[in-house]
Amino acid sequence: MSDTPPPNVWAAPPAGAPQWPAPARGWPPTAPGGPPFAAGPPRTETAPAGSAYHEQARNGRQKVPQRIGEFLLVLVGNLAVPLVVIAFGALAWYVLGQDFAPENGDRILGDPLADEALGLLSIATGIPVVLLAVRWCGSRPGGTAASVVGRLRWGWLARCAAVAFPLIVLQMGGLALWGYLSEGEESLAGDFPGWSGLLLGLVVLWALIPFQAAAEEFVFRGWLAQFFGGFLTSPWPGIVIASALFAVAHGFGEWSGFALLFYSALWWGWLTIRTGGLEAVIAVHVANNMTAYGITVALGQLAESGNAADAPWQALVLELVAAPAYCLLIAKLATARGVRRLSPGGPAEPAEPAGRVEPAEGAERAV
């Protein structure tokens, strides 16, 4: 047995021994001689500090090919991916031996609840499509599509929801009362599905609506505004174009429904820029859809349900007041809570009175 002690593997390497170079700016190292097969995530850049929400694509890496690629990826993704989801859903429905809807209808699955759930799920795929497009082609963090701080601000989203839900319930209650006074009990006619049917419908639809509503906001109030904001100074061309496309995407029903969608979208587009993110518009969109679907399920009208494109003129009249009321109230609340509307690190925004900054957003400047 040798008296030589074993080598200490934890000891520092002797002087002159080759060492890996320290990375200059993260991984992989830029100096030669680094470890083999080193690869890091794709490099992303954010917009300059102090950029508004619609300016988040201005990260210096958006050339014409990248813009075209991002546009095509979002366009094709939001057309093809939902079709794939619907196709797989229909295949699963067939394997389960369930009935399909008549060919002359607008539905695919024989069960209205399952068909509606499949439609909501297919729309929800817009979220990953947008996030991948801005990262792969836009070379910026996907979270910049959500807000100027690069993420959804959950505390702010909850506060907006606390305002949106009572307002939407009041608005739809007013619409129901208007219909009752003008048409009588026929306006509220329906077939109650029973408590089990009501509970099942609410659980399934309410679980999917937040993703569906958020996906529409990521596409129309988010990506489209930032796409045009990448090369246009004013946010309004993007807001107007996105609002028109938002109305068209719901189909052509009543003229009042198209006008309602376009008018609401204009206000929501302004609110997104004003609050620096999608949280406020996601909240009101979710509140609107949850309330509308809740009423539809309770009345047993899911099989005949339309969308906002079929809204009557009375709904448009109420929206003329409700949309600005919500947006102006949220804008005032954002100012009081110090919600950031510009990306961090830029010139200071107008300060608010001391003691009114939201703890969760304490590092943010007041708007």
Short mmCIF file of C-alpha atoms in Angstrom, two decimals:
data_model
loop_
_atom_site.label_atom_id
_atom_site.label_comp_id
_atom_site.label_asym_id
_atom_site.label_seq_id
_atom_site.Cartn_x
_atom_site.Cartn_y
_atom_site.Cartn_z
CA MET A 1 0.00 0.00 0.00
CA SER A 2 1.39 3.42 -0.98
CA ASP A 3 1.89 6.13 1.66
CA THR A 4 1.02 8.83 -0.90
CA PRO A 5 -2.31 10.49 0.08
CA PRO A 6 -5.04 10.61 -2.59
CA PRO A 7 -5.39 13.89 -4.53
CA ASN A 8 -7.73 16.51 -3.12
CA VAL A 9 -10.35 17.02 -5.82
CA TRP A 10 -11.69 20.10 -4.04
CA ALA A 11 -8.38 21.96 -4.01
CA ALA A 12 -7.79 24.94 -6.31
CA PRO A 13 -6.00 24.09 -9.59
CA PRO A 14 -2.24 24.66 -9.59
CA ALA A 15 -0.83 27.84 -11.04
CA GLY A 16 -0.59 27.77 -14.79
CA ALA A 17 -3.30 25.16 -15.27
CA PRO A 18 -5.82 25.93 -18.08
CA GLN A 19 -9.15 27.31 -16.83
CA TRP A 20 -12.46 28.05 -18.44
CA PRO A 21 -12.80 31.76 -19.22
CA ALA A 22 -15.51 33.65 -17.34
CA PRO A 23 -18.46 34.59 -19.61
CA ALA A 24 -18.52 38.26 -20.51
CA ARG A 25 -22.31 38.72 -20.60
CA GLY A 26 -24.00 35.52 -19.53
CA TRP A 27 -23.96 32.17 -21.24
CA PRO A 28 -22.46 31.03 -23.57
CA PRO A 29 -19.00 32.52 -22.99
CA THR A 30 -17.71 34.80 -25.69
CA ALA A 31 -13.99 34.11 -25.16
CA PRO A 32 -12.40 31.22 -27.07
CA GLY A 33 -11.75 27.96 -25.32
CA GLY A 34 -15.06 27.63 -23.50
CA PRO A 35 -16.71 24.30 -22.78
CA PRO A 36 -17.89 22.44 -25.90
CA PHE A 37 -21.52 22.23 -27.01
CA ALA A 38 -22.47 25.35 -25.01
CA ALA A 39 -25.72 26.92 -26.14
CA GLY A 40 -28.05 29.38 -24.48
CA PRO A 41 -31.57 30.63 -25.15
CA PRO A 42 -32.19 32.94 -28.13
CA ARG A 43 -31.12 36.47 -27.36
CA THR A 44 -33.92 38.94 -26.79
CA GLU A 45 -33.94 42.69 -26.41
CA THR A 46 -36.51 44.99 -24.85
CA ALA A 47 -37.53 48.41 -26.08
CA PRO A 48 -35.65 51.43 -24.71
CA ALA A 49 -36.49 52.49 -21.18
CA GLY A 50 -39.47 54.79 -20.97
CA SER A 51 -41.28 53.26 -23.97
CA ALA A 52 -45.07 53.20 -24.06
CA TYR A 53 -47.00 49.98 -24.44
CA HIS A 54 -47.47 50.28 -28.20
CA GLU A 55 -43.72 50.93 -28.59
CA GLN A 56 -42.56 47.64 -27.07
CA ALA A 57 -41.56 46.23 -30.49
CA ARG A 58 -38.98 48.99 -30.96
CA ASN A 59 -36.06 46.94 -29.68
CA GLY A 60 -33.69 47.57 -32.57
CA ARG A 61 -34.05 44.03 -33.90
CA GLN A 62 -37.17 44.55 -35.98
CA LYS A 63 -36.16 44.73 -39.62
CA VAL A 64 -38.51 44.19 -42.55
CA PRO A 65 -37.99 40.39 -42.76
CA GLN A 66 -38.61 40.02 -39.03
CA ARG A 67 -41.77 42.12 -39.24
CA ILE A 68 -43.08 40.09 -42.16
CA GLY A 69 -42.24 36.83 -40.38
CA GLU A 70 -43.97 37.96 -37.18
CA PHE A 71 -47.06 39.05 -39.12
CA LEU A 72 -47.27 35.76 -41.01
CA LEU A 73 -46.71 33.68 -37.89
CA VAL A 74 -49.52 35.43 -36.01
CA LEU A 75 -51.85 35.35 -39.01
CA VAL A 76 -51.27 31.72 -39.96
CA GLY A 77 -51.06 30.60 -36.34
CA ASN A 78 -54.41 32.12 -35.43
CA LEU A 79 -56.02 30.50 -38.46
CA ALA A 80 -54.36 27.09 -38.49
CA VAL A 81 -53.91 26.24 -34.81
CA PRO A 82 -57.62 26.69 -33.92
CA LEU A 83 -58.53 24.45 -36.87
CA VAL A 84 -56.16 21.79 -35.57
CA VAL A 85 -57.72 22.00 -32.10
CA ILE A 86 -61.22 21.72 -33.57
CA ALA A 87 -60.18 18.78 -35.75
CA PHE A 88 -58.72 16.88 -32.79
CA GLY A 89 -61.81 17.71 -30.73
CA ALA A 90 -64.09 16.40 -33.45
CA LEU A 91 -61.97 13.26 -33.77
CA ALA A 92 -62.17 12.64 -30.03
CA TRP A 93 -65.92 13.22 -30.18
CA TYR A 94 -66.20 10.65 -32.98
CA VAL A 95 -64.11 8.09 -31.09
CA LEU A 96 -66.41 8.53 -28.08
CA GLY A 97 -69.35 7.71 -30.34
CA GLN A 98 -71.16 11.01 -29.81
CA ASP A 99 -73.51 12.68 -32.27
CA PHE A 100 -72.53 15.60 -34.46
CA ALA A 101 -74.63 18.67 -35.19
CA PRO A 102 -76.71 18.86 -38.40
CA GLU A 103 -74.69 19.91 -41.43
CA ASN A 104 -76.81 22.99 -42.09
CA GLY A 105 -76.00 24.54 -38.69
CA ASP A 106 -73.11 26.60 -37.38
CA ARG A 107 -72.06 23.99 -34.84
CA ILE A 108 -69.93 20.86 -35.13
CA LEU A 109 -70.62 18.78 -32.03
CA GLY A 110 -74.11 17.63 -31.19
CA ASP A 111 -73.90 18.80 -27.58
CA PRO A 112 -74.10 22.62 -27.37
CA LEU A 113 -71.96 22.82 -24.22
CA ALA A 114 -69.18 20.66 -25.69
CA ASP A 115 -69.31 22.58 -28.96
CA GLU A 116 -69.08 25.93 -27.17
CA ALA A 117 -66.22 24.69 -25.00
CA LEU A 118 -64.31 23.49 -28.07
CA GLY A 119 -64.76 26.88 -29.71
CA LEU A 120 -63.47 28.73 -26.65
CA LEU A 121 -60.47 26.40 -26.40
CA SER A 122 -59.58 26.94 -30.05
CA ILE A 123 -59.59 30.73 -29.60
CA ALA A 124 -57.42 30.45 -26.47
CA THR A 125 -54.55 29.19 -28.62
CA GLY A 126 -53.99 32.80 -29.66
CA ILE A 127 -52.01 33.36 -26.46
CA PRO A 128 -49.11 30.98 -27.22
CA VAL A 129 -49.16 32.03 -30.87
CA VAL A 130 -48.57 35.69 -29.95
CA LEU A 131 -45.96 34.88 -27.29
CA LEU A 132 -43.97 32.70 -29.69
CA ALA A 133 -44.22 35.23 -32.53
CA VAL A 134 -42.87 38.17 -30.52
CA ARG A 135 -40.04 36.03 -29.14
CA TRP A 136 -39.00 34.15 -32.29
CA CYS A 137 -39.49 36.89 -34.88
CA GLY A 138 -39.66 40.00 -32.71
CA SER A 139 -36.63 38.95 -30.62
CA ARG A 140 -38.18 40.38 -27.48
CA PRO A 141 -39.52 38.79 -24.30
CA GLY A 142 -43.02 37.42 -24.74
CA GLY A 143 -44.14 39.18 -21.58
CA THR A 144 -43.79 42.56 -23.29
CA ALA A 145 -47.02 41.70 -25.11
CA ALA A 146 -48.74 41.69 -21.70
CA SER A 147 -47.48 44.96 -20.22
CA VAL A 148 -44.60 47.42 -20.13
CA VAL A 149 -43.08 45.58 -17.16
CA GLY A 150 -42.84 42.34 -19.14
CA ARG A 151 -45.53 40.34 -17.35
CA LEU A 152 -49.17 40.35 -16.33
CA ARG A 153 -49.62 42.42 -13.18
CA TRP A 154 -51.94 40.08 -11.27
CA GLY A 155 -52.71 42.49 -8.44
CA TRP A 156 -53.75 45.17 -10.91
CA LEU A 157 -55.77 42.62 -12.89
CA ALA A 158 -57.69 41.68 -9.74
CA ARG A 159 -58.48 45.33 -8.96
CA CYS A 160 -59.73 45.89 -12.50
CA ALA A 161 -61.92 42.77 -12.22
CA ALA A 162 -63.39 44.10 -8.98
CA VAL A 163 -64.58 47.13 -10.96
CA ALA A 164 -65.53 45.31 -14.16
CA PHE A 165 -67.81 42.59 -12.80
CA PRO A 166 -70.28 44.83 -10.92
CA LEU A 167 -70.40 47.24 -13.84
CA ILE A 168 -71.06 44.50 -16.41
CA VAL A 169 -73.74 42.90 -14.21
CA LEU A 170 -75.40 46.30 -13.86
CA GLN A 171 -75.20 46.90 -17.61
CA MET A 172 -76.68 43.52 -18.55
CA GLY A 173 -79.28 43.82 -15.84
CA GLY A 174 -80.30 47.16 -17.35
CA LEU A 175 -80.51 45.54 -20.78
CA ALA A 176 -82.70 42.73 -19.41
CA LEU A 177 -84.98 45.25 -17.68
CA TRP A 178 -85.23 47.28 -20.88
CA GLY A 179 -86.24 44.16 -22.79
CA TYR A 180 -88.77 43.19 -20.14
CA LEU A 181 -90.41 46.63 -20.17
CA SER A 182 -90.63 46.72 -23.96
CA GLU A 183 -91.42 43.08 -24.78
CA GLY A 184 -92.75 41.63 -21.56
CA GLU A 185 -91.92 38.16 -20.25
CA GLU A 186 -91.05 36.88 -23.71
CA SER A 187 -87.70 38.66 -23.51
CA LEU A 188 -86.72 36.40 -20.58
CA ALA A 189 -88.26 33.21 -21.91
CA GLY A 190 -86.14 30.12 -21.63
CA ASP A 191 -85.89 26.56 -20.43
CA PHE A 192 -83.99 26.22 -17.16
CA PRO A 193 -81.57 23.26 -17.54
CA GLY A 194 -81.81 22.24 -13.89
CA TRP A 195 -79.27 22.91 -11.18
CA SER A 196 -76.91 20.16 -12.30
CA GLY A 197 -77.01 21.38 -15.90
CA LEU A 198 -76.52 24.97 -14.79
CA LEU A 199 -73.57 24.09 -12.56
CA LEU A 200 -71.90 21.96 -15.23
CA GLY A 201 -72.30 24.66 -17.85
CA LEU A 202 -70.91 27.38 -15.62
CA VAL A 203 -67.93 25.31 -14.48
CA VAL A 204 -66.93 24.30 -18.02
CA LEU A 205 -67.44 27.67 -19.69
CA TRP A 206 -66.15 29.86 -16.87
CA ALA A 207 -62.98 27.77 -16.73
CA LEU A 208 -62.27 28.49 -20.42
CA ILE A 209 -63.53 32.05 -20.82
CA PRO A 210 -60.52 33.75 -19.12
CA PHE A 211 -58.17 32.12 -21.64
CA GLN A 212 -60.42 32.86 -24.61
CA ALA A 213 -60.92 36.50 -23.62
CA ALA A 214 -57.24 37.00 -22.82
CA ALA A 215 -56.27 35.50 -26.20
CA GLU A 216 -58.44 38.00 -28.06
CA GLU A 217 -56.86 40.82 -26.07
CA PHE A 218 -53.33 39.55 -26.73
CA VAL A 219 -54.07 39.56 -30.46
CA PHE A 220 -56.14 42.73 -30.94
CA ARG A 221 -55.29 45.14 -28.13
CA GLY A 222 -51.81 43.69 -27.68
CA TRP A 223 -49.95 42.39 -30.69
CA LEU A 224 -51.68 44.48 -33.34
CA ALA A 225 -51.13 47.73 -31.41
CA GLN A 226 -47.47 46.88 -30.90
CA PHE A 227 -46.99 45.73 -34.50
CA PHE A 228 -48.11 49.10 -35.88
CA GLY A 229 -46.47 50.91 -32.99
CA GLY A 230 -43.16 49.41 -34.07
CA PHE A 231 -42.95 51.85 -36.99
CA LEU A 232 -45.68 54.44 -36.33
CA THR A 233 -45.37 57.15 -33.69
CA SER A 234 -49.06 57.44 -32.82
CA PRO A 235 -50.87 54.46 -31.30
CA TRP A 236 -54.15 55.40 -32.97
CA PRO A 237 -53.65 53.79 -36.39
CA GLY A 238 -53.04 50.46 -34.66
CA ILE A 239 -55.99 50.97 -32.32
CA VAL A 240 -58.40 51.83 -35.13
CA ILE A 241 -57.28 48.97 -37.39
CA ALA A 242 -57.34 46.49 -34.50
CA SER A 243 -60.81 47.68 -33.47
CA ALA A 244 -62.18 47.19 -36.98
CA LEU A 245 -60.64 43.73 -37.24
CA PHE A 246 -61.98 42.86 -33.79
CA ALA A 247 -65.50 43.71 -34.93
CA VAL A 248 -65.09 41.81 -38.21
CA ALA A 249 -63.72 38.75 -36.40
CA HIS A 250 -67.05 38.37 -34.57
CA GLY A 251 -68.93 38.10 -37.84
CA PHE A 252 -71.56 40.28 -39.44
CA GLY A 253 -74.85 40.27 -37.60
CA GLU A 254 -76.79 43.40 -36.72
CA TRP A 255 -75.38 46.83 -37.57
CA SER A 256 -75.78 47.71 -33.90
CA GLY A 257 -73.62 44.75 -32.92
CA PHE A 258 -70.81 45.77 -35.26
CA ALA A 259 -70.97 49.35 -34.02
CA LEU A 260 -70.93 48.17 -30.39
CA LEU A 261 -67.84 46.02 -30.94
CA PHE A 262 -65.96 48.73 -32.82
CA TYR A 263 -66.86 51.43 -30.29
CA SER A 264 -65.91 49.30 -27.29
CA ALA A 265 -62.65 48.25 -28.91
CA LEU A 266 -61.64 51.88 -29.45
CA TRP A 267 -62.06 52.61 -25.75
CA TRP A 268 -60.28 49.40 -24.77
CA GLY A 269 -57.39 50.23 -27.08
CA TRP A 270 -57.02 53.63 -25.46
CA LEU A 271 -57.18 52.09 -22.00
CA THR A 272 -54.43 49.59 -22.86
CA ILE A 273 -52.03 52.39 -23.79
CA ARG A 274 -53.15 54.48 -20.82
CA THR A 275 -52.47 51.73 -18.27
CA GLY A 276 -49.44 50.22 -20.00
CA GLY A 277 -50.85 46.71 -20.29
CA LEU A 278 -53.71 44.35 -21.07
CA GLU A 279 -54.91 43.70 -17.53
CA ALA A 280 -57.80 46.19 -17.53
CA VAL A 281 -59.22 45.06 -20.87
CA ILE A 282 -58.81 41.38 -20.04
CA ALA A 283 -60.78 41.97 -16.83
CA VAL A 284 -63.73 43.65 -18.54
CA HIS A 285 -63.72 41.14 -21.42
CA VAL A 286 -63.79 38.20 -19.01
CA ALA A 287 -66.52 39.85 -16.94
CA ASN A 288 -68.63 40.49 -20.02
CA ASN A 289 -68.32 36.95 -21.40
CA MET A 290 -68.82 35.22 -18.05
CA THR A 291 -71.96 37.21 -17.36
CA ALA A 292 -73.36 36.71 -20.86
CA TYR A 293 -72.70 32.97 -20.84
CA GLY A 294 -74.11 32.68 -17.33
CA ILE A 295 -77.41 34.19 -18.47
CA THR A 296 -77.46 32.06 -21.61
CA VAL A 297 -76.89 28.83 -19.69
CA ALA A 298 -79.47 29.73 -17.04
CA LEU A 299 -82.09 30.32 -19.73
CA GLY A 300 -81.19 27.09 -21.54
CA GLN A 301 -80.37 29.01 -24.72
CA LEU A 302 -76.84 27.76 -25.30
CA ALA A 303 -77.84 25.99 -28.51
CA GLU A 304 -79.18 29.24 -29.97
CA SER A 305 -76.56 31.59 -28.52
CA GLY A 306 -74.93 34.11 -30.83
CA ASN A 307 -72.29 36.69 -30.02
CA ALA A 308 -71.92 40.42 -29.64
CA ALA A 309 -72.28 40.88 -33.40
CA ASP A 310 -75.99 40.14 -32.91
CA ALA A 311 -76.44 42.71 -30.13
CA PRO A 312 -79.59 44.89 -30.47
CA TRP A 313 -79.53 48.67 -30.62
CA GLN A 314 -80.51 48.87 -26.94
CA ALA A 315 -77.21 47.19 -26.03
CA LEU A 316 -75.35 49.76 -28.13
CA VAL A 317 -77.08 52.61 -26.31
CA LEU A 318 -76.02 51.22 -22.93
CA GLU A 319 -72.48 50.59 -24.20
CA LEU A 320 -72.17 54.24 -25.22
CA VAL A 321 -72.19 55.03 -21.50
CA ALA A 322 -70.71 51.87 -19.97
CA ALA A 323 -67.50 51.72 -22.04
CA PRO A 324 -66.24 55.23 -21.25
CA ALA A 325 -67.45 54.92 -17.65
CA TYR A 326 -65.32 51.83 -17.09
CA CYS A 327 -62.28 53.11 -18.98
CA LEU A 328 -62.21 56.51 -17.33
CA LEU A 329 -62.76 54.98 -13.89
CA ILE A 330 -59.92 52.51 -14.41
CA ALA A 331 -57.64 55.27 -15.74
CA LYS A 332 -58.30 57.28 -12.60
CA LEU A 333 -57.68 54.22 -10.43
CA ALA A 334 -54.42 53.53 -12.29
CA THR A 335 -53.25 57.06 -11.53
CA ALA A 336 -54.16 56.68 -7.87
CA ARG A 337 -52.41 53.31 -7.57
CA GLY A 338 -49.26 54.33 -9.41
CA VAL A 339 -49.65 51.79 -12.20
CA ARG A 340 -46.84 52.14 -14.71
CA ARG A 341 -47.61 53.00 -18.31
CA LEU A 342 -44.00 53.33 -19.50
CA SER A 343 -41.29 50.67 -19.40
CA PRO A 344 -38.91 50.87 -16.42
CA GLY A 345 -35.83 53.03 -16.38
CA GLY A 346 -37.05 55.94 -18.46
CA PRO A 347 -37.69 59.56 -17.52
CA ALA A 348 -39.85 59.98 -14.45
CA GLU A 349 -43.58 60.08 -14.98
CA PRO A 350 -45.72 62.68 -13.19
CA ALA A 351 -45.66 61.95 -9.47
CA GLU A 352 -48.78 61.34 -7.40
CA PRO A 353 -49.44 62.37 -3.81
CA ALA A 354 -47.38 60.42 -1.28
CA GLY A 355 -48.89 57.31 0.24
CA ARG A 356 -51.01 56.38 -2.76
CA VAL A 357 -48.68 53.94 -4.50
CA GLU A 358 -49.80 50.33 -4.59
CA PRO A 359 -47.50 48.16 -2.44
CA ALA A 360 -47.26 45.44 -5.09
CA GLU A 361 -46.29 48.02 -7.68
CA GLY A 362 -44.19 50.11 -5.31
CA ALA A 363 -41.27 50.30 -7.71
CA GLU A 364 -43.45 51.76 -10.43
CA ARG A 365 -43.80 55.41 -11.14
CA ALA A 366 -47.16 57.10 -11.08
CA VAL A 367 -48.92 57.86 -14.33
#
